[in-house]
Amino acid sequence: MTLWRPVSQTVWQGRDDSAEASNAKRIFQTIHQPEQLTPISSGIALIGFECDEGVKRNHGRPGAVQAPDVLRRALANMASHQGHERLADMGSISVEGDALEAAQRALSDAVTSCQRAGMRTLVLGGGHETAWAHGRGVLDAFPDDRVVVINLDAHLDLRKAECATSGTPFRQLAHYCAEQSRVFQYACFGVSRAANTQALWDEAERLNVTLVEDLHFRRDALPSLEKVLAQADRVYLTIDLDVLPAGEMPAVSAPAALGIPALELLPVIERICRSGKLQAADLVEFNPHYDRDGQGARLAARLAWQIAHWWA
């Protein structure tokens, strides 16, 4: 069963300004595209996870399976500055039918291989089921390190379910850490009390999760982040795009009634990127079916652009 595919040459396209100056480059002109999912010794491995099986299982709005290439197209025409020349598109992993777990295993293995080779990983999901696979891959690559998971999200995603869904990834990572006698270090910034049941808040308390609510984000996010970073050897950052207000990001499974504006999120993202501890990042839950004139795709791509640019 082949779950990996290379990215079509028609995806990375854009405006050619190279006649203007030698450094008038855009990302489609500087992106590396290996022919196989074979890690190189450095750089940022861009991996797509074409999946919304977890969203379907969680009774959300499907469509995130199409996100990786839509986001690549939105990223392609953006200017290539410092950091972007390190991007290498390693292709996409897709789900065959409802075989979510096999695809998650494939993504975990790819992430571990890239990380052990000296690359960092930037994954374009997919639903938030992406995080179980991505996070497990990072944990496996660094078994002796304190890996802190930072989630920018309206939801805790600590659901209890019979099988993996887009709502279970951090509960799965908690169990995985417990099996290995590792401390599960998880922080959720932008979480909405209105979007999470009391049972989920109780589970977060049991797991000693660091929480910053949406109502207190402007006041508490950066001070809380400093405490979280101090406890980390390495950081895995996962951004659920439904942390943004529905007016800024309509193209998600569960649009936020309130949300955190992008301009408030960016200082937090920048601090994580410049900490020297960021090992892996992803953007999840983008759903092109519900986008408005490419607005959501451009914003999500801009977040990916900033991460690559700021990544220390």
mmCIF file of C-alpha atoms in Angstrom, residues 37 83-84 107 179 220 235 238 269 276 281 306:
data_model
loop_
_atom_site.group_PDB
_atom_site.id
_atom_site.type_symbol
_atom_site.label_atom_id
_atom_site.label_comp_id
_atom_site.label_asym_id
_atom_site.label_seq_id
_atom_site.Cartn_x
_atom_site.Cartn_y
_atom_site.Cartn_z
ATOM 1 C CA LEU A 37 10.510 10.934 0.576
ATOM 2 C CA GLY A 83 14.605 30.904 5.764
ATOM 3 C CA HIS A 84 12.428 30.059 2.789
ATOM 4 C CA LEU A 107 3.428 10.241 8.679
ATOM 5 C CA GLU A 179 3.506 4.076 28.147
ATOM 6 C CA ASP A 220 -1.619 35.954 29.625
ATOM 7 C CA VAL A 235 8.882 22.240 20.999
ATOM 8 C CA THR A 238 0.483 22.756 16.189
ATOM 9 C CA ILE A 269 4.341 32.204 17.069
ATOM 10 C CA GLY A 276 15.790 27.959 19.224
ATOM 11 C CA ALA A 281 5.155 22.759 13.365
ATOM 12 C CA GLN A 306 6.186 33.425 8.859
#
